[in-house]
Short mmCIF file of C-alpha atoms in Angstrom, two decimals:
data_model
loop_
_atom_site.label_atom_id
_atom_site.label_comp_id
_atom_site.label_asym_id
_atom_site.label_seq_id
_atom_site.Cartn_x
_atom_site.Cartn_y
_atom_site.Cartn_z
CA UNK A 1 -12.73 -14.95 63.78
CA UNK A 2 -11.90 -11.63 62.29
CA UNK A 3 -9.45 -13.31 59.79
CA UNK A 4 -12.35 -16.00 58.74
CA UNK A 5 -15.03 -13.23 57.94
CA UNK A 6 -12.75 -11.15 55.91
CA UNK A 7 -11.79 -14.16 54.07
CA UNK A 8 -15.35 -14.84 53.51
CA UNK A 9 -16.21 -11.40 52.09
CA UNK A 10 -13.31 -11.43 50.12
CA UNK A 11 -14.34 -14.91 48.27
CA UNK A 12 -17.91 -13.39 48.09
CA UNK A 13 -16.69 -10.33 45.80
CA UNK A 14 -14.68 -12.19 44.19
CA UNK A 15 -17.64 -15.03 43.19
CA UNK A 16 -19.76 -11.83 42.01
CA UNK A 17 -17.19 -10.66 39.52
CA UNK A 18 -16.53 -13.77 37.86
CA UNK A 19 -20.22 -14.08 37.41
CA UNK A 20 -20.75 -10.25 36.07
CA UNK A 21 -19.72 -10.42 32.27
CA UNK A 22 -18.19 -7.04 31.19
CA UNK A 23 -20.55 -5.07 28.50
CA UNK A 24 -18.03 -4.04 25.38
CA UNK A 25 -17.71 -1.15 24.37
CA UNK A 26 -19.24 -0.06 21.11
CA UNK A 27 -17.73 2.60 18.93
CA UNK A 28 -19.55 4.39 16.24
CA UNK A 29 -19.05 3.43 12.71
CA UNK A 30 -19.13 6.74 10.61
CA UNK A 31 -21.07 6.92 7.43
CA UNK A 32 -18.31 7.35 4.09
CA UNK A 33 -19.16 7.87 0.64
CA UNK A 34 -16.44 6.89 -2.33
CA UNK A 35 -16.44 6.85 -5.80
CA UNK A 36 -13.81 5.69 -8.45
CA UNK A 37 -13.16 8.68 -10.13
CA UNK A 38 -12.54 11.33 -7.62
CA UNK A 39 -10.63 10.83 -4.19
CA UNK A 40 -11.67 10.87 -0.58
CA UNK A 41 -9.16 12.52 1.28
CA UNK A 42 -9.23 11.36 5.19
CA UNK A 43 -6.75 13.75 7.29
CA UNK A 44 -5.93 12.68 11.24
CA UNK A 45 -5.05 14.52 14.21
CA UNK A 46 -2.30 12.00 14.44
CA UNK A 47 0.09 9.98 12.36
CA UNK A 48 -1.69 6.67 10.82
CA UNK A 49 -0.51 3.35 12.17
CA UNK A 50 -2.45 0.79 10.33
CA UNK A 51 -5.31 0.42 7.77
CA UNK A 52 -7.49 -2.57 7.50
CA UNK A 53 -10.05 -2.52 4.16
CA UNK A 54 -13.25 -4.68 4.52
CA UNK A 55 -12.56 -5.77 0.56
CA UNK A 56 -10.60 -5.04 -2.68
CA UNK A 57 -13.16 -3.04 -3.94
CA UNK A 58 -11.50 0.06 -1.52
CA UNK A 59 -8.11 1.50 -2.84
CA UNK A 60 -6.46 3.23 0.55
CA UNK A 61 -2.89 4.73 0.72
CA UNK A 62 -1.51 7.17 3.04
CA UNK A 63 -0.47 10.37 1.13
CA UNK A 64 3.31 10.25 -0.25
CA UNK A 65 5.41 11.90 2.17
CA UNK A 66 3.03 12.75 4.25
CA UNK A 67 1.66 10.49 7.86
CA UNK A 68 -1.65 11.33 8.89
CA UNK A 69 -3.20 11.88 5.21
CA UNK A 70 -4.82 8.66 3.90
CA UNK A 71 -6.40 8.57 0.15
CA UNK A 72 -9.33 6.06 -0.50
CA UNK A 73 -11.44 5.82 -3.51
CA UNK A 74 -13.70 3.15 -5.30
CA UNK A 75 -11.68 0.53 -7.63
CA UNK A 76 -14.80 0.57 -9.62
CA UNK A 77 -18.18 1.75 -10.09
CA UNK A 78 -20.90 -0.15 -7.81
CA UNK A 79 -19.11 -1.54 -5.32
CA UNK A 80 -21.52 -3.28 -2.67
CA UNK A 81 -21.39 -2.15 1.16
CA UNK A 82 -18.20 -2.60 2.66
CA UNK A 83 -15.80 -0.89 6.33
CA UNK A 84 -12.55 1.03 6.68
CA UNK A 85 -10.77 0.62 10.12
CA UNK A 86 -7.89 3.39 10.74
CA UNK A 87 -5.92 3.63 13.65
CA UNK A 88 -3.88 6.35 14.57
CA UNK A 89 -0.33 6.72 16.40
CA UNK A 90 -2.41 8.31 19.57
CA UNK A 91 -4.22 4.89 20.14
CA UNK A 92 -7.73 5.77 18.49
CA UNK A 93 -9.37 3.54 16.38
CA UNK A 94 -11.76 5.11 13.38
CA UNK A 95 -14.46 2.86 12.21
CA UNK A 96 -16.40 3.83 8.35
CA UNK A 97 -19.27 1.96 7.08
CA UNK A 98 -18.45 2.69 3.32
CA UNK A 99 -21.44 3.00 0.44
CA UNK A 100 -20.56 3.55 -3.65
CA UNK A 101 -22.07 7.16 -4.73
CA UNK A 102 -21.19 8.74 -8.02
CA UNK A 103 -20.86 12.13 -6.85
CA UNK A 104 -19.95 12.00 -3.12
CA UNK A 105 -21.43 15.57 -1.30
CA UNK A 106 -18.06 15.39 0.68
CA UNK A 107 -14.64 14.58 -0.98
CA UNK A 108 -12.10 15.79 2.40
CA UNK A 109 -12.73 15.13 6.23
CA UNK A 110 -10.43 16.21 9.10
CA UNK A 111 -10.65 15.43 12.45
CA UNK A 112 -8.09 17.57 13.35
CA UNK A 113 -8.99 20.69 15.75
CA UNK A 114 -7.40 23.32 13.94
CA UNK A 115 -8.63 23.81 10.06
CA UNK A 116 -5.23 25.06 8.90
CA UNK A 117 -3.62 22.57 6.74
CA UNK A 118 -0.48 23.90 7.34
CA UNK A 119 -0.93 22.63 11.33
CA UNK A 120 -2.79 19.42 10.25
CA UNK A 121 -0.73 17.85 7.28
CA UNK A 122 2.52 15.92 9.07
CA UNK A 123 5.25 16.07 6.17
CA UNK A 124 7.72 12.76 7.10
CA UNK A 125 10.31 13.51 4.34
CA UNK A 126 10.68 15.81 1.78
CA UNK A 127 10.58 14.39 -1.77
CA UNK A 128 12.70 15.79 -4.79
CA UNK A 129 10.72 18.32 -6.24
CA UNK A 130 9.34 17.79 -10.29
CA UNK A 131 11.50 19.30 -11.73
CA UNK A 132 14.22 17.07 -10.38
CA UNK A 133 12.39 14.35 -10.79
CA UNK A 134 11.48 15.08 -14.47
CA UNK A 135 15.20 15.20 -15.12
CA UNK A 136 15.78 11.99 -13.56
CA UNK A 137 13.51 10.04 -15.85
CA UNK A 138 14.64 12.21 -18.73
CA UNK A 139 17.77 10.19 -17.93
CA UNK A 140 16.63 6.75 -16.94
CA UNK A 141 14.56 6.78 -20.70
CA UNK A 142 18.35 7.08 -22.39
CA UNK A 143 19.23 3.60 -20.25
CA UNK A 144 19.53 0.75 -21.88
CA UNK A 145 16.54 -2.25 -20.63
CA UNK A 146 17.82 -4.07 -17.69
CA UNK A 147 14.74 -6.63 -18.03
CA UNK A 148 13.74 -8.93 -21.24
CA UNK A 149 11.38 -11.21 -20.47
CA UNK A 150 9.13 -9.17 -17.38
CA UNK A 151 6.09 -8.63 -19.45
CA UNK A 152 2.41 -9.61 -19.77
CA UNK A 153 0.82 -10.04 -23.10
CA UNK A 154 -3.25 -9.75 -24.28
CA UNK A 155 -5.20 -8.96 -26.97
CA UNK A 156 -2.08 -7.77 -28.63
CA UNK A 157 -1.56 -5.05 -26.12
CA UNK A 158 2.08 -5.72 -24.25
CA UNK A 159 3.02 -4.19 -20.63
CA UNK A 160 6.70 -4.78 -20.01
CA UNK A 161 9.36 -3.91 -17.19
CA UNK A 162 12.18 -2.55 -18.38
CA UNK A 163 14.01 -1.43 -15.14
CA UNK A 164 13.93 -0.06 -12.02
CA UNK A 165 16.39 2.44 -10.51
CA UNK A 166 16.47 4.28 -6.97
CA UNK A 167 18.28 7.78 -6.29
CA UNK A 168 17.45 10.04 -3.19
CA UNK A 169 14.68 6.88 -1.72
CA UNK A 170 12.97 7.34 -4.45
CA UNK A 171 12.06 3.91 -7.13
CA UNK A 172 11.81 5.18 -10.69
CA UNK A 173 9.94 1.90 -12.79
CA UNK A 174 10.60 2.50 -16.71
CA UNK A 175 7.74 0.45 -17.91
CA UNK A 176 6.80 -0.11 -21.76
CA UNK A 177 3.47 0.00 -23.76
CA UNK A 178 3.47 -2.25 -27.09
CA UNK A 179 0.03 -1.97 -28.64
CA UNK A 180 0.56 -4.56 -32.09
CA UNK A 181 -3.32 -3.75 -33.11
CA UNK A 182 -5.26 -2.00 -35.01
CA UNK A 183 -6.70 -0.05 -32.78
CA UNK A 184 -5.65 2.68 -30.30
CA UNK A 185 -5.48 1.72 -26.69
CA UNK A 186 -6.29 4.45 -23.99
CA UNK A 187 -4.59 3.73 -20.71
CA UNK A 188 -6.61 4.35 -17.65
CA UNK A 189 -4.01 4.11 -15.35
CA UNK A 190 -0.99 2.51 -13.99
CA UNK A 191 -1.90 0.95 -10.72
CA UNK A 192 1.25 -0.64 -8.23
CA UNK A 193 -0.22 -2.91 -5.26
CA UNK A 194 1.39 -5.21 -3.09
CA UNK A 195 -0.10 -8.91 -2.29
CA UNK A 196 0.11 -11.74 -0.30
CA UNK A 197 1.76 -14.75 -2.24
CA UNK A 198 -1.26 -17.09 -0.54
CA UNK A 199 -4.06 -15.52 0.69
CA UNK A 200 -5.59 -17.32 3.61
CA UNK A 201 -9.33 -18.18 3.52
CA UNK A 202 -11.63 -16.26 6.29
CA UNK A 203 -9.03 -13.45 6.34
CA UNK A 204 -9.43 -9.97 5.77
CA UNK A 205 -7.69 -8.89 2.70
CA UNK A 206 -4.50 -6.63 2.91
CA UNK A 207 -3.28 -5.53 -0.33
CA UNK A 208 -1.84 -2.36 -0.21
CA UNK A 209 -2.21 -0.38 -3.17
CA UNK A 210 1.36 2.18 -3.79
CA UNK A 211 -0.19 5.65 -4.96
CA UNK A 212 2.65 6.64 -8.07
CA UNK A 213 4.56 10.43 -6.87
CA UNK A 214 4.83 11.23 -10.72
CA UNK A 215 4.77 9.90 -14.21
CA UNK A 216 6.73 10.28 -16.94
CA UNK A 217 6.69 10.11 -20.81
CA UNK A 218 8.56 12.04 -22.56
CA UNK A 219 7.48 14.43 -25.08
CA UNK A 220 4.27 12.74 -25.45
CA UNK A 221 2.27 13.08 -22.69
CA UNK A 222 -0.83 11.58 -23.95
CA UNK A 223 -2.09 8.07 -22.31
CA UNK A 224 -3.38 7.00 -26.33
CA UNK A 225 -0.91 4.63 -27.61
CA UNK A 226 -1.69 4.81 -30.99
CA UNK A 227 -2.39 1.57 -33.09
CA UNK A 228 0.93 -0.14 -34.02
CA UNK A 229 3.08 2.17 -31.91
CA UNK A 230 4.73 1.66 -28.38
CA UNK A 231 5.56 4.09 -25.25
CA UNK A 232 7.75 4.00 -22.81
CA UNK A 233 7.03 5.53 -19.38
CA UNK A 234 8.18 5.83 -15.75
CA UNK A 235 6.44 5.77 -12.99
CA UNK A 236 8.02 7.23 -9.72
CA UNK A 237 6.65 5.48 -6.31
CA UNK A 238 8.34 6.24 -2.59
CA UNK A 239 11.25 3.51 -1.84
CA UNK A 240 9.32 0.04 -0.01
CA UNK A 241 10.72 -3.21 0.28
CA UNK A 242 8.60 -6.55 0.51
CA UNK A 243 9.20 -9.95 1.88
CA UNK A 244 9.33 -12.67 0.01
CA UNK A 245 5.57 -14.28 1.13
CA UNK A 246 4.37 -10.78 -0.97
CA UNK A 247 4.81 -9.64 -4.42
CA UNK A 248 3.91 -6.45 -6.50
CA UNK A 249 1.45 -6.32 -8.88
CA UNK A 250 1.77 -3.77 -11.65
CA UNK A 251 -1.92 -2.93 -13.69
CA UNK A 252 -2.48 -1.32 -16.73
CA UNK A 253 -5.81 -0.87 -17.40
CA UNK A 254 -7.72 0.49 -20.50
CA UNK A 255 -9.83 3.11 -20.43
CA UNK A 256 -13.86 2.52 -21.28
CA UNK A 257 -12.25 -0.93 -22.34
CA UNK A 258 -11.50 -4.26 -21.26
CA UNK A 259 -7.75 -4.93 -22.19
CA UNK A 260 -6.18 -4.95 -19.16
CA UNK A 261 -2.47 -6.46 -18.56
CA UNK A 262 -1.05 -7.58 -14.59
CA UNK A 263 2.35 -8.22 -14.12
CA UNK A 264 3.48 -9.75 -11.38
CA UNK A 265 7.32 -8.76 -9.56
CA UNK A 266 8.92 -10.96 -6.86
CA UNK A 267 11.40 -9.69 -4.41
CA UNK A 268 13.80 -11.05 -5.70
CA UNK A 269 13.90 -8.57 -8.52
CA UNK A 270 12.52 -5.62 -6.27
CA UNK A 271 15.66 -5.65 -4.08
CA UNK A 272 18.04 -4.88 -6.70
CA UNK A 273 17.19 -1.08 -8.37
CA UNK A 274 20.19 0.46 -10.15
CA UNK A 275 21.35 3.46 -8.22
CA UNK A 276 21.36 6.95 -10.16
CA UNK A 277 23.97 9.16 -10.01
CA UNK A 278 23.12 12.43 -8.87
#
């Protein structure tokens, strides 16, 4: 009889908690103001793990050599209501409601304890300093092109890849400005993101834009190539590899204008930089 009655009980709890549903949990989403000229610099107690952007209209990258620093700006002015989801190596999860503002009140946030950089910034490799890496472009500009036909041509305004080299895990792309026109073209910006070869529909989107270590131009440094005249830069990023469902896309946009030029690079070519000699 004793047996029977426990069993009883026992189905009887059990019965209640499949007919309790459990209440989730709801986390705060914190309030986060961007804008696309300055950056919004996000530093964790902990090393980031992953970074999921509600749209495109959010450029995110963790800070070059560094794990628990994450830059985010606007990729253009206006950008309608959008979320940031960060989740750090500890197991937290931080959740932003973003909002466009052309002069955010707040440009750094830490969550860290301790408001000494020097305790809150987690350096993961140390990159050659500029110096070194001036001299290394100084050297790659001297190479001959290892690309011809890697280009993207508008308006009469050329963006071609010439090359890419590695030394030290470090990419070095020599890229080339041809502006045939009459009129001077002011580059914005060079801007390196990696994309999905198909985007599925109903998916959240997850390019990843690659944040540049240093730029190079010689002698010139001025972003104005002048009308009928070309320059020839390169653009430093931290060694990544891709798979071959992904690409990199390579922007250079004008400023306060609307000739812009994308260029798109395939593994294929990625996984073959020239090494340099050190």
């Amino acid at each position: 009889m004793k047996t029977i009655c426990l069993a009883i009980i026992s189905l009887f709890l059990i019965s209640k908690g499949f007919g309790q549903s459990t209440s989730p949990t709801i986390l705060p989403s914190y309030p986060l103001s961007i804008t696309h000229q300055k950056t919004t610099t996000l530093i964790f107690p902990y090393a980031i793990k992953s970074v999921d952007r509600g749209s495109q209209d959010i450029l995110a990258q963790k800070a070059s050599g560094v794990e628990n620093v994450l830059w985010i700006k606007a990729a253009q002015k206006q950008i309608e209501q959008t979320n940031l989801t960060v989740i750090t190596t500890d197991g937290n999860v931080y959740s932003y409601l973003v909002n466009y503002a052309p002069n955010p009140t707040v440009l750094t946030l830490s969550y860290s304890a301790s408001n000494q950089l020097s305790e809150t910034v987690h350096f993961s490799e140390m990159h050659p300093n500029q110096a070194q890496l001036k001299t290394t472009c100084q050297q790659i500009m001297t190479r001959r092109k290892l690309f011809q036909r890697k280009k993207d041509s508008h308006f009469g305004i050329s963006l071609h890849l010439e090359g890419i080299y590695i030394q030290d895990e470090v990419l070095y792309y020599r890229i080339r400005l041809h502006n045939q026109t009459a009129i001077n073209y002011t580059m914005d910006q060079f801007r390196f993101s990696i994309h999905d070869q198909k985007q599925a529909k109903r998916t959240a989107t997850q390019e990843q834009e690659l944040l540049p270590i240093y730029t190079y131009s010689g002698a010139d440094s001025t972003q104005t190539i002048k009308a009928h005249s070309q320059q020839t830069f390169v653009v430093v990023l931290d060694k990544f590899t891709i798979s071959d469902q992904k690409y990199v896309l390579i922007e250079s946009n004008e400023k306060n204008g609307g000739r812009h030029l994308h260029l798109r690079i395939r593994n294929r070519t990625l996984v073959k930089p020239i090494p340099i000699a050190n």
